[in-house]
Coordinates of C-alpha atoms and ligand atoms in Angstrom, one line a residue:
X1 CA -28.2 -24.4 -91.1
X2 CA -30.2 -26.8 -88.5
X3 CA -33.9 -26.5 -89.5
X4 CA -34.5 -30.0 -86.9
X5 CA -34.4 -29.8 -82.9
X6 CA -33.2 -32.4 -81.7
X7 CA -36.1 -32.7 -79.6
X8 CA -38.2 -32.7 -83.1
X9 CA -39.5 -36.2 -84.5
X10 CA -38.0 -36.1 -87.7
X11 CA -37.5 -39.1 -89.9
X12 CA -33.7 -38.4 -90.8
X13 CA -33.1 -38.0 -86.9
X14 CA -34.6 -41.9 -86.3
X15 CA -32.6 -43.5 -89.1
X16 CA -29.5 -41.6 -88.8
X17 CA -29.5 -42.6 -85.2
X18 CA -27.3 -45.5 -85.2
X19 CA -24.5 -43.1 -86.5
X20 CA -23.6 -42.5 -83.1
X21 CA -23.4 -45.8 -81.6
X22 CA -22.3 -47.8 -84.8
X23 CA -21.0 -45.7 -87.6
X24 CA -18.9 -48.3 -89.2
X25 CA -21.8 -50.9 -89.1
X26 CA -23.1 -51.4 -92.7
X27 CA -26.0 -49.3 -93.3
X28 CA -26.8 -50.7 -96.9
X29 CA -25.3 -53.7 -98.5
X30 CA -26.0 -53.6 -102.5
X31 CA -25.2 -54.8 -105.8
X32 CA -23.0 -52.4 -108.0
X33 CA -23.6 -52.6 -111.8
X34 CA -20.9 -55.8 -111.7
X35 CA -23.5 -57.4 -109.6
X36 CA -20.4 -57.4 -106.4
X37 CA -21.8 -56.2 -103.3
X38 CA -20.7 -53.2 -101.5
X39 CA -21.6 -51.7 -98.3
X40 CA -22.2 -47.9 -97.2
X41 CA -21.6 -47.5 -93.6
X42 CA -24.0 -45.8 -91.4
X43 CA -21.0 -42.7 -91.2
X44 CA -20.3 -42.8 -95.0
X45 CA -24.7 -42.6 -95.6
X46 CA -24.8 -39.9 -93.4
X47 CA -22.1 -38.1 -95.3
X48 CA -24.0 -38.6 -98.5
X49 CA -27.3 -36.7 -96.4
X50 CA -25.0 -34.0 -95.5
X51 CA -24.0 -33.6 -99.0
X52 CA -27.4 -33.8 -100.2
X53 CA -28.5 -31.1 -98.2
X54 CA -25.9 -29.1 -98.9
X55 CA -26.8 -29.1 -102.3
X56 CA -30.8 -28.9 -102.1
X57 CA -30.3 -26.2 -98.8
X58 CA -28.7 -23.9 -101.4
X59 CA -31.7 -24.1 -104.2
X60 CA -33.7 -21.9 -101.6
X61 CA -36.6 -24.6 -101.3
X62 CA -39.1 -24.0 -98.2
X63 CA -40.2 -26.2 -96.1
X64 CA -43.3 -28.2 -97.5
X65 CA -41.8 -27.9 -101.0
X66 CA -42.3 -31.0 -103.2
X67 CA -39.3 -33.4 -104.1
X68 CA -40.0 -36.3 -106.7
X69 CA -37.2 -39.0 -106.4
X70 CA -37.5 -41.8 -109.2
X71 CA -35.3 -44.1 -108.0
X72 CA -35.0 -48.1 -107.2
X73 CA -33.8 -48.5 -103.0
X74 CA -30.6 -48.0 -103.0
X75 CA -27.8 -46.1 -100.4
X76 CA -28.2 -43.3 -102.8
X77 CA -31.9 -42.9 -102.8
X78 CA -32.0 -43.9 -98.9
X79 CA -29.4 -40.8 -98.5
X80 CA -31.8 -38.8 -100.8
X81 CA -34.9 -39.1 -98.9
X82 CA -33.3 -38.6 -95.5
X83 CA -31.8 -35.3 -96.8
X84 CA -35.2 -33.9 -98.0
X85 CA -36.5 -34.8 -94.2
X86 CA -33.6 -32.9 -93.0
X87 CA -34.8 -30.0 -94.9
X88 CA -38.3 -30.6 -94.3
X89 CA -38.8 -31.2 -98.4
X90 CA -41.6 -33.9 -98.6
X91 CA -40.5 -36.4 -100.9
X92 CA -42.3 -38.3 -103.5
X93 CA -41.2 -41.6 -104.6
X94 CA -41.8 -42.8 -107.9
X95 CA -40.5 -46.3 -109.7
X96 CA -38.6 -46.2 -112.8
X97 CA -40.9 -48.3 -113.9
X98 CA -43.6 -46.5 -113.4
X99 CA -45.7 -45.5 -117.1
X100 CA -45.2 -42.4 -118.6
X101 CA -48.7 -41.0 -117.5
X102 CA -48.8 -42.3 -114.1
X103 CA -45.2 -40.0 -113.6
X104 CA -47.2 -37.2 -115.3
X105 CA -50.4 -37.4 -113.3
X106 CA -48.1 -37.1 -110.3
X107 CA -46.3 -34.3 -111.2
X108 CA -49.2 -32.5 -111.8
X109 CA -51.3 -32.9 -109.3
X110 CA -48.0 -32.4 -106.4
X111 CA -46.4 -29.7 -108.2
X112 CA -43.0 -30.8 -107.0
X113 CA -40.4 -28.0 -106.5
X114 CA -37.9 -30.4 -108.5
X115 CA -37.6 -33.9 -109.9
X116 CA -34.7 -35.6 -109.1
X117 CA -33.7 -39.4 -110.6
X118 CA -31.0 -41.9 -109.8
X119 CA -28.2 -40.9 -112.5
X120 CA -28.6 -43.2 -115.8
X121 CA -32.2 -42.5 -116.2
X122 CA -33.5 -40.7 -118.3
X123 CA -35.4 -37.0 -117.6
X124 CA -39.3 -38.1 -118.5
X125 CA -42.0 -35.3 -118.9
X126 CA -39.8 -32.0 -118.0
X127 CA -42.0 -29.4 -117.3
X128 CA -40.6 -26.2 -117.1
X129 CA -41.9 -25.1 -114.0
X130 CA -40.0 -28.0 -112.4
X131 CA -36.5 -28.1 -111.4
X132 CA -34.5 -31.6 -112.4
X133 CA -31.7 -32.6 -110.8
X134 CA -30.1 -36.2 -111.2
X135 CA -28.5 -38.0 -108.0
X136 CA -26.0 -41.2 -107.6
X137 CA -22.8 -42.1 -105.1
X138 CA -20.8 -39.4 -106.8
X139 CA -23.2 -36.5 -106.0
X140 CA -26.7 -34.2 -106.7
X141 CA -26.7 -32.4 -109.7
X142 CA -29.1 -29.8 -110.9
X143 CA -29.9 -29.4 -114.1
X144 CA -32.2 -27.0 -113.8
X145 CA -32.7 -25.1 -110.9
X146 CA -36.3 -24.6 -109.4
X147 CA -37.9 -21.6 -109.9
X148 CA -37.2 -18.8 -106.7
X149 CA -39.9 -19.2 -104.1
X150 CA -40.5 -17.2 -101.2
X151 CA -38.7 -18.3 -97.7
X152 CA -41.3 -18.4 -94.4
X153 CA -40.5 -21.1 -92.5
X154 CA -37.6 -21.7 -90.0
X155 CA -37.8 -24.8 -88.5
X156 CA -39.3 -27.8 -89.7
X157 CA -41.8 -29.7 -87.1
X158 CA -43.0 -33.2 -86.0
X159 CA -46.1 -32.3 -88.0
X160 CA -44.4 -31.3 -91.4
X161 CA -45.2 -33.7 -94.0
X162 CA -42.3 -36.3 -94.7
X163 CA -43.2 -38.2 -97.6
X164 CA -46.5 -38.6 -100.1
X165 CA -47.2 -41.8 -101.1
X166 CA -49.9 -42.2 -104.7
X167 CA -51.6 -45.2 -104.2
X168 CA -52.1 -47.1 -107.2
X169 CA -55.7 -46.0 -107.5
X170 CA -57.0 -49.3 -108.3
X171 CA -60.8 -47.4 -108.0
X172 CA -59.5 -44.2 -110.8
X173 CA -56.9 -42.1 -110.2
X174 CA -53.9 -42.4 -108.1
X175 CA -54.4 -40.5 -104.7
X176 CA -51.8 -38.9 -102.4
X177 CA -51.4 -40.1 -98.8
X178 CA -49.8 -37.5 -97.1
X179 CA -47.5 -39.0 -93.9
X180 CA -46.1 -36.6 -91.0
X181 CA -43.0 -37.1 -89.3
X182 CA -44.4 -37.5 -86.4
X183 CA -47.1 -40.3 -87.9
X184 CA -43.8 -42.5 -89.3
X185 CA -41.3 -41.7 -86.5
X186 CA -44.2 -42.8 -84.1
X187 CA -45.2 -46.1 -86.0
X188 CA -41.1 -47.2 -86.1
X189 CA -40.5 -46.9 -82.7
X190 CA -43.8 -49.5 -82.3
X191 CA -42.2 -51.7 -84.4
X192 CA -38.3 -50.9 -82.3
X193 CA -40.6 -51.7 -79.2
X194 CA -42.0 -54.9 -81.1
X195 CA -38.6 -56.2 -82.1
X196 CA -39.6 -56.8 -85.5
X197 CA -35.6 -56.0 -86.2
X198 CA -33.0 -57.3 -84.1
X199 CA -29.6 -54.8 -84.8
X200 CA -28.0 -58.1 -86.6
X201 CA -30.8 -58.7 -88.8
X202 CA -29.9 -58.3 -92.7
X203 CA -33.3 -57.1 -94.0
X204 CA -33.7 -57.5 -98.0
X205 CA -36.8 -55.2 -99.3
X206 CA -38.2 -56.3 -102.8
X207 CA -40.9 -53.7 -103.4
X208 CA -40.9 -50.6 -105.4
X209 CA -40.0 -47.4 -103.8
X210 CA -43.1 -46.0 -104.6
X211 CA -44.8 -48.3 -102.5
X212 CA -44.7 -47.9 -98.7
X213 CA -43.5 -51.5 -98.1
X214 CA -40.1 -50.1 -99.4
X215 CA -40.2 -47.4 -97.1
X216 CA -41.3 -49.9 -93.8
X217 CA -38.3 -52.1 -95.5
X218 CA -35.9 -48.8 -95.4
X219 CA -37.4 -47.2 -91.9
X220 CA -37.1 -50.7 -89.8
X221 CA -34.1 -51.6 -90.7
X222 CA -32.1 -48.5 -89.9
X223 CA -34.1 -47.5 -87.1
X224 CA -33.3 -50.8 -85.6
X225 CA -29.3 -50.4 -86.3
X226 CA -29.7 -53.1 -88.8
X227 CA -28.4 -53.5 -92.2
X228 CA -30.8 -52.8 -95.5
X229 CA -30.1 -55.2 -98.8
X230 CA -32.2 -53.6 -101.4
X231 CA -32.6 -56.4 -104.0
X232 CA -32.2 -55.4 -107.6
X233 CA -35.4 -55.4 -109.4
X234 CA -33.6 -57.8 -112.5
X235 CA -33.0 -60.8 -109.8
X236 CA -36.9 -61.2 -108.9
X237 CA -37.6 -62.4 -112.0
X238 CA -35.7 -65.8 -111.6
X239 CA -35.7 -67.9 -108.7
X240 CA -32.0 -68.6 -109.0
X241 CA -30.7 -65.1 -108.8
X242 CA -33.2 -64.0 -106.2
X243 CA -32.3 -67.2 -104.2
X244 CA -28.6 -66.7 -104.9
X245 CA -28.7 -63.2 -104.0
X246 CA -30.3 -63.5 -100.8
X247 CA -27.9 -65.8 -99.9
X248 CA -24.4 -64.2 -100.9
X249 CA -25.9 -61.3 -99.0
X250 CA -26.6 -63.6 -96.2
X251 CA -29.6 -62.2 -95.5
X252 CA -32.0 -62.9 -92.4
X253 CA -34.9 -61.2 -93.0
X254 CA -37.0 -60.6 -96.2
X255 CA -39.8 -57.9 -97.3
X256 CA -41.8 -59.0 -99.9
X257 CA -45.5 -59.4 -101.3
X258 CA -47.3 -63.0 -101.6
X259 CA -46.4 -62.7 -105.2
X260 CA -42.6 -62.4 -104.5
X261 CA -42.7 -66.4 -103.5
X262 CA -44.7 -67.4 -106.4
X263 CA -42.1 -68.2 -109.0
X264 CA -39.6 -70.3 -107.2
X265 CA -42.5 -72.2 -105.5
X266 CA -43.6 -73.3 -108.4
X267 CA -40.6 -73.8 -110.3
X268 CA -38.0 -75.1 -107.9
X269 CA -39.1 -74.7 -103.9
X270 CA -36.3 -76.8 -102.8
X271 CA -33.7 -73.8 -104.0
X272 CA -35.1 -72.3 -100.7
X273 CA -33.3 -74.9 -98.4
X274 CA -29.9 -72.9 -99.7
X275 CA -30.8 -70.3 -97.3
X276 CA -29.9 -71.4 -93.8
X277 CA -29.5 -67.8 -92.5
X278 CA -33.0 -66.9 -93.3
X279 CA -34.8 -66.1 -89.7
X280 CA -38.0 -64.8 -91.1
X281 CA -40.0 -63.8 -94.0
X282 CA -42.8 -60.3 -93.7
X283 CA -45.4 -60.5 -96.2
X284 CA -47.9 -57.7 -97.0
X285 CA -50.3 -56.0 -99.5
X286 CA -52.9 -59.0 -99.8
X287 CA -53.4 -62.2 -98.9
X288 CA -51.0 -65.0 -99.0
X289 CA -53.0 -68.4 -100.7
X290 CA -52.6 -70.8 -98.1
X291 CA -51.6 -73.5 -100.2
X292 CA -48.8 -71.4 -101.2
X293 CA -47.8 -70.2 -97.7
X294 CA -48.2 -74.0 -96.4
X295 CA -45.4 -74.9 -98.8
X296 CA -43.2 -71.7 -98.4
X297 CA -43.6 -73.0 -94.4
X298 CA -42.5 -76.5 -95.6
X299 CA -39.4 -75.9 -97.5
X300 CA -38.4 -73.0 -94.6
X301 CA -38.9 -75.4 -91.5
X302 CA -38.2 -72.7 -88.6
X303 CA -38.5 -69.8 -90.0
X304 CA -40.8 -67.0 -88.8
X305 CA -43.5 -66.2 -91.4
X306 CA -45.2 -62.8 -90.2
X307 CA -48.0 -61.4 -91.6
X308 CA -48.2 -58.2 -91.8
X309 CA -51.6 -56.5 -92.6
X310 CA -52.1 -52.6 -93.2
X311 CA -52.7 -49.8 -95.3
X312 CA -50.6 -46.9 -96.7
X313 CA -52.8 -44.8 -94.7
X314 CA -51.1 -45.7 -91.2
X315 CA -48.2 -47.6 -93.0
X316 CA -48.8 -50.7 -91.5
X317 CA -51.4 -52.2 -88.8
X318 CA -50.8 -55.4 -87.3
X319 CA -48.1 -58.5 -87.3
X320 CA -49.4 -62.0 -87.2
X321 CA -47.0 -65.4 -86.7
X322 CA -48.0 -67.6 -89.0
X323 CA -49.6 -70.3 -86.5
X324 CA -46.8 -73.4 -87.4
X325 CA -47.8 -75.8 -88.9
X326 CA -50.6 -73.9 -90.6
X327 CA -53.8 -76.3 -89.4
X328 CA -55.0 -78.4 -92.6
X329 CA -58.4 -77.0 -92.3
X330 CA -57.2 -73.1 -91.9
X331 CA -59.1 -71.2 -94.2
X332 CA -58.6 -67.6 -93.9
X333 CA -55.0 -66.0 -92.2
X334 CA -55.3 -64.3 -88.4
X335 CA -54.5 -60.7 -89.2
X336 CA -54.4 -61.1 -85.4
X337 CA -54.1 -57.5 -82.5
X338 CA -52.5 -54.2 -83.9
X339 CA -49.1 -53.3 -82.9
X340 CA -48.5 -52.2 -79.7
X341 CA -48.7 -48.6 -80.5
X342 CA -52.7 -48.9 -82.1
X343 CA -55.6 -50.9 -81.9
X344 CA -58.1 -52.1 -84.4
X345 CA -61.8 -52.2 -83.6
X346 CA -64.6 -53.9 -86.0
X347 CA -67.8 -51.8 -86.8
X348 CA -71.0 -53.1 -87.7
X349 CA -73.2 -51.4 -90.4
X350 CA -75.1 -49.6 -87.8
X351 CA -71.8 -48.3 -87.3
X352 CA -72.1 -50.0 -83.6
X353 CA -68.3 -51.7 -82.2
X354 CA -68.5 -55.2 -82.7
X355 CA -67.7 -57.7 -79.4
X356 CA -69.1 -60.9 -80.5
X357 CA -66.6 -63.5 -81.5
X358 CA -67.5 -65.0 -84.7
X359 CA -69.5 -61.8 -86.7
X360 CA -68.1 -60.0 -89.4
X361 CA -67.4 -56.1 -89.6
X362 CA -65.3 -53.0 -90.6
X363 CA -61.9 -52.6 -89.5
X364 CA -61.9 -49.2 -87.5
X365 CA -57.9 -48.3 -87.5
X366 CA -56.9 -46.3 -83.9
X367 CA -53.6 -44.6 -84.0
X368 CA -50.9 -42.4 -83.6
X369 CA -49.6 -43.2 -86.9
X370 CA -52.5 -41.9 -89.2
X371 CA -51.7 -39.9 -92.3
X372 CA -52.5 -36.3 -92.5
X373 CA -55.3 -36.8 -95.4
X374 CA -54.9 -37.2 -99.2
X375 CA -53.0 -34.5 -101.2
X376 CA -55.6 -32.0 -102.4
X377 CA -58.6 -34.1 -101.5
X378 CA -60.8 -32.8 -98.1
X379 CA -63.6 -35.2 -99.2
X380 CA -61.6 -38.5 -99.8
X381 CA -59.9 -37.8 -96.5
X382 CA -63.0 -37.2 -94.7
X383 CA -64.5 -40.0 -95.8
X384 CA -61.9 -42.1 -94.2
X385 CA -60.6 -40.2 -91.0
X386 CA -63.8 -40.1 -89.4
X387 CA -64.8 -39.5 -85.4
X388 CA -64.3 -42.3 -83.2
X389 CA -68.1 -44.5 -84.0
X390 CA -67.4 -45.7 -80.0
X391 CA -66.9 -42.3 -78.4
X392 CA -67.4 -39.6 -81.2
X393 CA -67.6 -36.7 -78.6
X394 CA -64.1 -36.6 -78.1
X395 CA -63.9 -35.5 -81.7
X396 CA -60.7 -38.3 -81.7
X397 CA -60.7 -39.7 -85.7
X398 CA -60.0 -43.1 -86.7
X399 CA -59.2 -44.7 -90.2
X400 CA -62.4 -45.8 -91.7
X401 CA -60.1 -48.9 -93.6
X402 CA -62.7 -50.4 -95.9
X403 CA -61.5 -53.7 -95.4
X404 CA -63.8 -56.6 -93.5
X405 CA -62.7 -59.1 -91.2
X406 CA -64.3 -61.7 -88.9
X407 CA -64.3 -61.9 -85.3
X408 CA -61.9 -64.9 -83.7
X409 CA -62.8 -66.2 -80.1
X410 CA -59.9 -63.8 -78.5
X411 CA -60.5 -60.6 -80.2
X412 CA -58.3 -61.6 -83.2
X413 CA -59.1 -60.7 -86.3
X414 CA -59.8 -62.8 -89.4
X415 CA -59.2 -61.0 -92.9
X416 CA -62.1 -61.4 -95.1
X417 CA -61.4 -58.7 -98.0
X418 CA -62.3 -55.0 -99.4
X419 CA -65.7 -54.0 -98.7
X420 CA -65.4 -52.8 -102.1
X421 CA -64.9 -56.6 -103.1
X422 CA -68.1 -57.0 -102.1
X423 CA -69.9 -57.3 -105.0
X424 CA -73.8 -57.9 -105.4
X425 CA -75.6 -60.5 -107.9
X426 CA -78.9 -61.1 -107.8
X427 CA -78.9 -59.2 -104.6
X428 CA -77.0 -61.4 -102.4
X429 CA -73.5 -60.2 -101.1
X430 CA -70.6 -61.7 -102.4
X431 CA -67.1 -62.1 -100.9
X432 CA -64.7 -62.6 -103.6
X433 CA -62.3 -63.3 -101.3
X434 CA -64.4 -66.4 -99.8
X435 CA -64.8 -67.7 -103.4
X436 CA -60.7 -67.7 -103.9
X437 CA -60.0 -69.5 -100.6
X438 CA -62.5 -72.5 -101.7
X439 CA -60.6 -72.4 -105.1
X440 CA -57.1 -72.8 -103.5
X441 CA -58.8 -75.7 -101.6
X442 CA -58.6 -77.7 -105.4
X443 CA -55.6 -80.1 -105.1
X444 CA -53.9 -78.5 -107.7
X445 CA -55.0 -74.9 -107.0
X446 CA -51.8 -72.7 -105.9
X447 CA -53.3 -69.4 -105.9
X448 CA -57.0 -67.6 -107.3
X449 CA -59.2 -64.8 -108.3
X450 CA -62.2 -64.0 -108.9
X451 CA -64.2 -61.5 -110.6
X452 CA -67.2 -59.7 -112.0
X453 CA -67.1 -59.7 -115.6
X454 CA -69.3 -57.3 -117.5
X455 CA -71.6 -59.3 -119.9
X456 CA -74.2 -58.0 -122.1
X457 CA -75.8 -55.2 -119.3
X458 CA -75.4 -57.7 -116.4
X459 CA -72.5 -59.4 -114.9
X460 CA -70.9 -62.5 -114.6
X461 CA -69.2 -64.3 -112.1
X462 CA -65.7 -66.0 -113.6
X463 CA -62.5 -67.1 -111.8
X464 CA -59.0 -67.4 -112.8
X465 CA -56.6 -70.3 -110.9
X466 CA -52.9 -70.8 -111.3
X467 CA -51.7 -74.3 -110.8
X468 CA -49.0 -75.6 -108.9
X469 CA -47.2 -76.9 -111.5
X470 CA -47.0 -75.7 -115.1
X471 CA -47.6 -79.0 -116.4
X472 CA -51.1 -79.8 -114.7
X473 CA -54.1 -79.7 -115.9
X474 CA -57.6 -78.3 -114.2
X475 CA -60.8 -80.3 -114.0
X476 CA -63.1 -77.7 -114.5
X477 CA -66.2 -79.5 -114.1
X478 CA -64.4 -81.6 -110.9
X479 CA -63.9 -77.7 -110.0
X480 CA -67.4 -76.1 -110.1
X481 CA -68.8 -79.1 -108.6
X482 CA -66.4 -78.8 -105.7
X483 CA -67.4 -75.1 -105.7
X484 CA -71.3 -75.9 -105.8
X485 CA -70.9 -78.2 -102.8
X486 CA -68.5 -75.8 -100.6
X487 CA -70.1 -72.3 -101.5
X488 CA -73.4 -70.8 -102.2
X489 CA -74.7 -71.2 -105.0
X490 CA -74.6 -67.3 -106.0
X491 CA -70.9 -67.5 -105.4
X492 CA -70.3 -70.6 -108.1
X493 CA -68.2 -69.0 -111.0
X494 CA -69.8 -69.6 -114.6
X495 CA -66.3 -70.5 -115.5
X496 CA -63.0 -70.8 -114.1
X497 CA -59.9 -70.5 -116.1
X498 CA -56.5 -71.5 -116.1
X499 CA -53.9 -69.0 -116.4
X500 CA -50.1 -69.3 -116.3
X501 CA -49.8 -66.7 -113.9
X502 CA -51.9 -64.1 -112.3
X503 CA -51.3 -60.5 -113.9
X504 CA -49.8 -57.8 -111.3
X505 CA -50.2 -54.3 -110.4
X506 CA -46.5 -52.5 -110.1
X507 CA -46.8 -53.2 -106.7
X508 CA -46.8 -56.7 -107.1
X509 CA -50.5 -57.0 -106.0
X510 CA -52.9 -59.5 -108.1
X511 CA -54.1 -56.9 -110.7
X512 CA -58.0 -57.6 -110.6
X513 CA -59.0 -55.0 -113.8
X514 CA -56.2 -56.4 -115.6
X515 CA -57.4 -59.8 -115.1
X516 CA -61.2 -58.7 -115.9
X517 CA -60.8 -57.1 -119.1
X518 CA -58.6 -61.0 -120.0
X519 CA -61.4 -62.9 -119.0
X520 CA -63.9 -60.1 -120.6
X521 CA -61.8 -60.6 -124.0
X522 CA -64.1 -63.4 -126.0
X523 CA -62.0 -66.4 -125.8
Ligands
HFR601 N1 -51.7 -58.9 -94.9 C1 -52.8 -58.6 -95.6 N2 -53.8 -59.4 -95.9 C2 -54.8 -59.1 -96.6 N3 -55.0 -57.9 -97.2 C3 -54.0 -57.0 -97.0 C4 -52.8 -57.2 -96.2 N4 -52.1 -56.1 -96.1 C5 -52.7 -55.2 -96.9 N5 -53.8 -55.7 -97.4 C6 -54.8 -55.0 -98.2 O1 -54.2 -53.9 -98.8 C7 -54.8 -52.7 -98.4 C8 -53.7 -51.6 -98.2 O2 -53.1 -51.4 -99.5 S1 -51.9 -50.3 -99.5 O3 -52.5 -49.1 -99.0 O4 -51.4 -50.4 -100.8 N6 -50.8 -50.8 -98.5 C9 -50.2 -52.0 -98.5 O5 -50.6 -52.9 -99.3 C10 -49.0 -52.2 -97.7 C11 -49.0 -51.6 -96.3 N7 -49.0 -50.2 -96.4 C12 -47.9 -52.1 -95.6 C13 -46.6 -51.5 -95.7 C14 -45.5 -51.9 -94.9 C15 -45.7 -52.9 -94.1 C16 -46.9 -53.5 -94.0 BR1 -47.1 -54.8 -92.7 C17 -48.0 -53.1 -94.7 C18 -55.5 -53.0 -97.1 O6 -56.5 -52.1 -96.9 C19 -55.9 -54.4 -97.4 O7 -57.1 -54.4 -98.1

């Protein structure tokens, strides 16, 4: 039964679009467990929604009800998630990786209606309340139905919730970010407008599906027409298979964190001249150390490096060219204009809109594309969708994002870090972030981070650098020097360390309490 007008944004409508103009165009091109790749057309992924549905429209699940899919990208879970925004079933995507009691704190606090996983997982934390099903190519079974709920809506609308996304509560626990159809249908057909993805493009996403680059990865790519190449989580750990995948799947586009580049840059860069069909690379999540970026630039002469700034709250908020060649003396990235369909304003602390080129403020997120507010959380979401601080009359809200950013002479935007970064010692403010671009200034320096490390009641300022090669050793004292004469002097580490390689959250993000409680651990 039809539950979507077409008239209705609906995130199955967008990426099930191409069906009628190009239903035998690949859809998704992935590995199968013999590592070959196959391809789903857009027909044969639609057939796998319709089956889907089929399947969940008979379990008697209302609109709003809760779906958990743990699940890597795939054509399966891609079918998966568009069948639940058929039926109006918000889904929740979890990694297979994810720990046993990050799975459980989700299921409790979103009180799914079922929990489906790719087949050949196994079922974690049943709960009877919860209905399990497991899902693959050859169909959606249930193992145990969900319990009968009461049927009162009809039709599901632009304003229905289409996915929840738990961010990986770096400050406590996880919260919910709940996105409408309407907010992610909106925010693709920017990025359709913006070109991001030409219909020949061959996009590879990298992230986990529990984090919203894999969803941008998944929505862009069919939107567009284009062709998605999930790639499997076992090739990023060695520069050879994820270079050797990318090219047998001749990919032109790539999705990935800074992180994603680390390992072949410093093991074996030149591997990266093998892929002559890449057109351009979108990074995302944090920062990209420039000494890493000027050498991914080097060893991919041509291709387009965008950066891609944003928060889960609104999906995604600008796109930046790298500028090519990166200038020598470029110290922070241009996270540059929103896209077309928002704008981003800086705020000062007096809450006044910023003008002047050249001072530093809070980035005030306008959009179309917000998210409703966080699951079961009125406070945290007011906190954040607050009224317009230039016109608050018109009762218009606007993401609050908590992240700082500099002025540039044409009303571009320079990324300067959290405001929760900023930390205070001895009463002066201090930006992490400025402290990690001087240490990726060292000649050896390929990427940094710095912390506050709890020390007998006070705290202490330490830093942790990876170097370029594994080889090389770090002059510390060479290093504080150069830190005493290029920051200051609040902002000079008491030690810096060397580390092999920067400890990550599952998102691929440098994982700052991980990396604290190492350089907390008496040496
Ligand atoms: N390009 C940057 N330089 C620097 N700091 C960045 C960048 N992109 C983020 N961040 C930081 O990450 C925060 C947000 O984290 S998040 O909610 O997990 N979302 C994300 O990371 C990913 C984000 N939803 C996203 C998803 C798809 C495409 C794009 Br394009 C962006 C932002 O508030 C920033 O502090």
């Amino acid at each position: 039964m039809e539950r979507t007008h077409p008239s209705v944004d609906n995130l199955y409508r967008l990426l099930m679009g191409p069906v009628a103009t190009t239903p035998e165009k690949p859809a998704v091109v992935q590995a199968d467990e013999n590592g070959a790749l196959e391809e789903t057309s857009y027909r044969r992924l639609d057939r796998q929604v319709e089956e889907y549905a089929a399947v969940l429209d008979g379990l008697g699940l209302d609109v709003g009800d809760r779906v958990v899919v743990e699940a890597d990208t795939s054509a399966a879970s891609v079918a998966l998630l568009l069948a639940c925004a058929k039926l109006g079933l918000p889904f929740v995507p979890v990694s297979p990786q994810s720990p046993d009691a990050r799975l459980r704190s989700i299921l409790r606090s979103v009180e799914p209606a079922l929990h489906a996983r790719a087949e050949g997982l196994d079922h974690r934390e049943p709960t009877a309340s919860v209905g399990s099903a497991l899902f693959g190519p050859s169909g959606l079974v249930v193992e145990r139905p969900p319990t009968r709920r009461v049927r009162r809506r009809r039709n599901v609308l632009a304003t229905d919730t289409a996915y929840i996304i738990f961010t990986s509560g770096s400050t406590g626990t996880p919260k919910g970010v709940v996105m409408s159809h309407r907010s992610i249908v909106t925010f693709l057909r920017a990025m359709l407008a913006d070109g991001l993805v030409a219909p020949d493009d061959r996009v590879a996403g990298t992230s986990p599906l529990q984090f919203d680059f894999a969803l941008f990865g998944i929505g862009v790519a069919l939107a567009a027409g284009a062709t998605l190449v999930p790639v499997p989580r076992a090739n990023l750990d060695s520069p050879r298979r994820m270079v050797g995948f990318l090219k047998d799947a001749e990919v032109t586009q790539v999705h990935g964190v800074p992180s994603l580049w680390r390992p072949v840059l410093r093991v074996d860069p030149d591997l990266l001249k093998e892929l002559g069909q890449l057109r351009s690379v979108v990074f995302a999540g944090e920062e990209f150390p420039i000494p890493e970026l000027r050498r991914l630039q080097e060893t991919l002469p041509g291709v387009r490096l965008v950066n891609g700034y944003g928060a889960t709250e609104s999906m995604a908020a600008s796109f930046t060219d790298v500028p090519d060649p990166l200038p020598a003396d470029q110290e922070r990235l241009p996270i540059g204009h929103a896209h077309s369909g928002a704008e981003m304003t800086l705020v000062g602390r007096q809450g006044e809109v910023l003008t002047e080129p050249g001072l530093t403020g809070e980035i005030y997120l306008h959009s179309p594309s917000l998210f409703t507010g966080y699951w079961n959380d009125p406070e945290a979401t007011a906190a954040v969708l607050v009224p317009d601080p230039a016109e608050p009359r018109h009762g218009q809200v606007v993401l609050r994002t908590g992240d700082l950013a500099r002025l540039g002479d044409h009303g571009e935007l320079y990324f300067l870090g959290r405001s929760d970064y900023q930390v205070q010692i001895r009463g002066n403010r201090v930006e992490l972030g400025e402290i990690e671009a001087a240490l990726t200034r060292l000649p050896a320096v390929t990427a940094a981070a710095a912390t506050l490390v709890p020390r007998a009641g006070d705290h202490v300022l330490m830093a942790a650098v990876v170097l370029d090669r594994p080889e090389a050793e770090l002059d510390v004292r060479a290093a504080l020097d150069f830190c005493a004469r290029e920051l200051p002097a609040y902002m000079v580490p008491r030690s810096i360390h060397t580390v092999p390689e920067l400890p990550l959250t599952e998102n691929g993000k440098v994982d700052r309490a991980s990396l604290t409680r190492t350089l907390a651990a008496p040496r």
